[in-house]
């Protein structure tokens, strides 16, 4: 099966849309893991143990794994998540041309899906699009306030906004059924608009949690008709118990709360 079939099966079997972001910020790691050989891996292992029951997917951000020890921690994290039967989306926002893109696409040898930046055009995405069994999530309308600086520019020649054009094009390029979109929950009207433009593409919806996005809109518009789509929370889960000794249990409780909150709207 391809990535989105696997993701659909996970969503159905665990009755969850929650994607847990795994961004082990070294400055916020608990004392109990700071002295470990691979602190980021030890932190992630305990987070996964506490949250996997509620997770449809995990999403490690590549920025938090720079350096030799970081890449080792990421490899261990992906393997451990797979051991719990949870798919992994690598948040790397890759996008380049030629041999560089082909090298970036090798990240999919380990991860199940990856986030990509579409703004260099189709040739920059082809090495990712061609991996039929893997998923890609293209940045479309991001959750950060500055997303409007470019994504909401109106294209006179197409009579639509740039983010709308991205949604249309990514739907056109979905030759193998392996394309999704990153669309933030902090702009619910635009989330709804992207769903209108790309009805068959699953969404990865950030912004519910620390950014205060609209959970109801995330559920209503983040899923395809078949119910495929995930809602990501990172800091709101993994650092939910930042000042507690049982920080991993707090993370598990936060993941459960988000699952239950989202399921109210499913």
Coordinates of C-alpha atoms in Angstrom, one line a residue:
X1 CA 0.0 0.0 0.0
X2 CA 1.0 3.6 -0.4
X3 CA 1.5 6.1 2.4
X4 CA -2.0 7.5 2.5
X5 CA -3.6 4.0 2.5
X6 CA -1.3 3.2 5.5
X7 CA -2.3 6.5 7.2
X8 CA -6.0 5.8 6.6
X9 CA -5.7 2.4 8.2
X10 CA -3.9 3.9 11.2
X11 CA -6.6 6.7 11.6
X12 CA -9.3 4.1 11.5
X13 CA -7.7 1.5 13.8
X14 CA -6.8 4.1 16.5
X15 CA -9.8 6.4 15.9
X16 CA -7.4 9.4 15.9
X17 CA -6.3 12.3 13.7
X18 CA -3.5 13.4 16.0
X19 CA -0.1 14.0 14.5
X20 CA 2.5 14.4 17.3
X21 CA 5.4 16.7 16.4
X22 CA 8.7 15.5 17.7
X23 CA 10.9 18.7 18.0
X24 CA 13.3 17.9 20.9
X25 CA 14.5 21.4 21.6
X26 CA 17.8 20.9 23.5
X27 CA 17.1 23.9 25.7
X28 CA 13.8 22.4 26.9
X29 CA 14.8 18.8 27.4
X30 CA 14.1 17.4 30.9
X31 CA 17.1 16.9 33.3
X32 CA 16.5 13.1 33.2
X33 CA 17.6 12.8 29.6
X34 CA 20.1 15.6 29.2
X35 CA 23.1 13.3 30.2
X36 CA 22.1 10.4 28.0
X37 CA 24.3 9.5 25.1
X38 CA 21.6 10.7 22.7
X39 CA 19.4 13.0 24.7
X40 CA 17.0 13.8 21.8
X41 CA 16.5 10.1 21.1
X42 CA 15.9 9.3 24.8
X43 CA 13.4 12.2 25.0
X44 CA 11.6 11.0 21.8
X45 CA 11.5 7.4 23.0
X46 CA 9.6 8.3 26.2
X47 CA 7.3 10.6 24.3
X48 CA 6.5 7.8 21.8
X49 CA 5.9 5.3 24.6
X50 CA 3.5 7.8 26.2
X51 CA 1.6 8.9 23.1
X52 CA 1.6 6.2 20.4
X53 CA -1.8 4.9 21.5
X54 CA -3.3 8.3 20.4
X55 CA -1.0 9.1 17.4
X56 CA -2.0 8.7 13.8
X57 CA 1.5 9.9 12.8
X58 CA 4.7 11.4 14.1
X59 CA 6.3 14.5 12.6
X60 CA 9.9 15.1 13.5
X61 CA 11.3 18.4 12.2
X62 CA 14.7 18.0 10.6
X63 CA 15.9 21.4 12.1
X64 CA 16.0 19.8 15.5
X65 CA 18.3 16.9 14.4
X66 CA 21.3 18.8 12.8
X67 CA 24.7 17.2 13.5
X68 CA 25.9 13.6 13.7
X69 CA 24.2 12.8 17.0
X70 CA 21.1 14.4 15.8
X71 CA 20.8 12.3 12.6
X72 CA 21.5 9.2 14.7
X73 CA 18.7 10.3 17.1
X74 CA 16.4 10.8 14.1
X75 CA 17.1 7.4 12.7
X76 CA 16.4 5.8 16.1
X77 CA 13.3 7.8 16.5
X78 CA 11.9 6.8 13.1
X79 CA 12.7 3.1 13.7
X80 CA 11.1 3.2 17.1
X81 CA 7.9 4.8 15.8
X82 CA 7.7 2.2 13.1
X83 CA 8.0 -0.4 15.8
X84 CA 4.8 1.0 17.3
X85 CA 3.2 0.8 13.8
X86 CA 3.0 4.6 13.6
X87 CA 3.9 6.3 10.2
X88 CA 6.5 9.1 10.2
X89 CA 6.3 12.4 8.3
X90 CA 9.7 14.1 8.1
X91 CA 9.1 17.9 8.3
X92 CA 12.0 19.0 6.1
X93 CA 10.3 21.4 3.7
X94 CA 12.7 20.3 0.9
X95 CA 12.6 21.8 -2.6
X96 CA 15.4 22.1 -5.1
X97 CA 16.4 21.1 -8.6
X98 CA 18.4 18.4 -10.3
X99 CA 20.7 16.2 -8.4
X100 CA 20.2 18.2 -5.2
X101 CA 16.5 17.3 -5.2
X102 CA 17.3 13.7 -5.8
X103 CA 19.7 13.7 -2.8
X104 CA 17.1 15.3 -0.6
X105 CA 14.5 12.7 -1.7
X106 CA 16.7 10.0 -0.2
X107 CA 15.3 11.0 3.2
X108 CA 12.3 9.0 2.1
X109 CA 14.3 5.8 2.3
X110 CA 13.6 6.0 6.1
X111 CA 10.6 8.2 6.6
X112 CA 7.1 7.5 5.1
X113 CA 6.4 11.0 4.0
X114 CA 8.0 14.4 3.8
X115 CA 7.0 18.1 3.6
X116 CA 8.2 19.9 0.5
X117 CA 8.4 23.5 -0.7
X118 CA 6.7 23.8 -4.1
X119 CA 8.0 27.3 -5.0
X120 CA 10.7 26.1 -7.4
X121 CA 8.2 24.3 -9.6
X122 CA 7.5 20.8 -10.6
X123 CA 11.0 19.7 -11.5
X124 CA 12.1 20.4 -8.0
X125 CA 9.4 18.1 -6.7
X126 CA 9.7 15.3 -9.3
X127 CA 12.1 13.1 -7.2
X128 CA 9.5 13.2 -4.4
X129 CA 6.4 12.8 -6.6
X130 CA 7.9 9.8 -8.3
X131 CA 8.2 7.8 -5.1
X132 CA 4.7 6.3 -5.5
X133 CA 4.7 4.5 -2.1
X134 CA 5.7 7.6 -0.2
X135 CA 3.7 10.7 0.7
X136 CA 4.5 14.3 0.2
X137 CA 2.9 17.3 1.8
X138 CA 3.4 20.6 -0.1
X139 CA 3.3 23.9 1.7
X140 CA 0.2 25.6 0.7
X141 CA -1.2 28.0 3.3
X142 CA 1.0 27.9 6.4
X143 CA -0.1 28.6 10.0
X144 CA 2.4 31.4 10.8
X145 CA 1.3 35.0 10.7
X146 CA 3.8 35.9 8.0
X147 CA 2.4 33.3 5.6
X148 CA 0.2 36.0 4.1
X149 CA 3.3 38.0 2.9
X150 CA 3.6 35.8 -0.2
X151 CA 0.9 33.1 0.0
X152 CA -1.9 35.7 -0.1
X153 CA -0.6 37.7 -3.1
X154 CA -3.1 37.9 -5.9
X155 CA -2.0 36.5 -9.2
X156 CA -3.5 38.8 -11.9
X157 CA -3.0 36.3 -14.7
X158 CA -4.9 33.6 -12.9
X159 CA -7.3 35.7 -10.8
X160 CA -6.5 33.8 -7.6
X161 CA -4.2 33.9 -4.7
X162 CA -0.8 32.2 -4.7
X163 CA -1.9 29.6 -2.1
X164 CA -5.0 28.8 -4.2
X165 CA -2.8 28.3 -7.3
X166 CA -0.5 26.0 -5.3
X167 CA -3.5 23.9 -4.3
X168 CA -4.7 23.6 -7.9
X169 CA -1.3 22.7 -9.2
X170 CA -0.5 20.1 -6.6
X171 CA -3.9 18.4 -7.3
X172 CA -3.0 18.3 -11.0
X173 CA 0.4 16.8 -10.2
X174 CA -1.0 14.0 -8.0
X175 CA -0.4 11.3 -10.5
X176 CA 0.1 8.5 -8.0
X177 CA -2.2 9.5 -5.2
X178 CA 0.6 10.4 -2.9
X179 CA 0.2 14.2 -2.6
X180 CA -1.1 16.1 0.3
X181 CA -1.0 19.8 1.5
X182 CA 0.1 21.7 4.5
X183 CA -2.7 24.0 5.4
X184 CA -2.9 25.8 8.8
X185 CA -5.8 25.8 11.2
X186 CA -5.1 29.4 12.1
X187 CA -6.9 30.6 8.9
X188 CA -10.1 28.6 8.9
X189 CA -11.7 30.4 5.9
X190 CA -8.6 29.7 3.8
X191 CA -8.5 26.1 5.0
X192 CA -12.1 25.7 3.8
X193 CA -11.1 27.3 0.4
X194 CA -8.2 25.0 -0.1
X195 CA -10.5 22.0 0.5
X196 CA -12.8 23.3 -2.2
X197 CA -9.9 23.5 -4.6
X198 CA -8.3 20.2 -3.7
X199 CA -11.1 17.9 -2.5
X200 CA -9.1 14.7 -2.8
X201 CA -5.9 15.7 -1.2
X202 CA -5.2 14.9 2.5
X203 CA -4.1 17.8 4.6
X204 CA -1.5 18.0 7.3
X205 CA -3.0 20.8 9.5
X206 CA -0.6 22.6 11.9
X207 CA -1.6 25.4 14.3
X208 CA -3.9 23.6 16.7
X209 CA -2.3 23.8 20.1
X210 CA 0.2 26.4 21.0
X211 CA -0.8 28.6 18.0
X212 CA -4.5 28.5 18.9
X213 CA -5.9 27.3 15.6
X214 CA -9.5 26.3 15.0
X215 CA -9.9 22.6 15.9
X216 CA -13.4 22.3 14.4
X217 CA -12.3 23.7 11.1
X218 CA -9.2 21.5 11.1
X219 CA -11.4 18.4 11.4
X220 CA -14.1 19.6 9.0
X221 CA -11.8 20.7 6.2
X222 CA -8.6 18.8 6.9
X223 CA -10.0 15.4 5.9
X224 CA -10.8 14.0 2.5
X225 CA -14.3 12.4 2.0
X226 CA -12.7 9.2 3.1
X227 CA -11.6 10.7 6.3
X228 CA -7.8 10.9 5.6
X229 CA -6.0 13.9 7.1
X230 CA -4.0 14.7 10.3
X231 CA -3.9 17.6 12.7
X232 CA -0.5 18.3 14.2
X233 CA 0.4 19.5 17.7
X234 CA 4.0 19.7 18.9
X235 CA 4.8 21.9 21.9
X236 CA 1.2 21.5 23.2
X237 CA 2.0 17.8 23.6
X238 CA 5.6 17.1 24.0
X239 CA 6.2 20.0 26.5
X240 CA 2.8 19.7 28.2
X241 CA 4.6 18.6 31.4
X242 CA 7.7 20.7 31.0
X243 CA 7.9 21.5 34.7
X244 CA 6.9 18.1 36.0
X245 CA 8.8 15.0 36.8
X246 CA 6.3 12.8 35.0
X247 CA 6.6 14.9 31.8
X248 CA 6.1 11.9 29.6
X249 CA 2.8 11.0 31.3
X250 CA 1.7 14.7 30.8
X251 CA 2.5 14.4 27.1
X252 CA 0.4 11.2 26.9
X253 CA -2.5 13.0 28.6
X254 CA -2.2 16.0 26.3
X255 CA -2.3 13.7 23.2
X256 CA -5.4 12.0 24.5
X257 CA -7.1 15.3 25.2
X258 CA -6.4 16.4 21.6
X259 CA -7.6 13.2 20.2
X260 CA -10.8 13.4 22.2
X261 CA -11.3 17.1 21.3
X262 CA -10.9 16.4 17.6
X263 CA -13.1 13.4 17.7
X264 CA -16.0 15.6 19.0
X265 CA -16.1 17.0 15.4
X266 CA -15.5 13.8 13.4

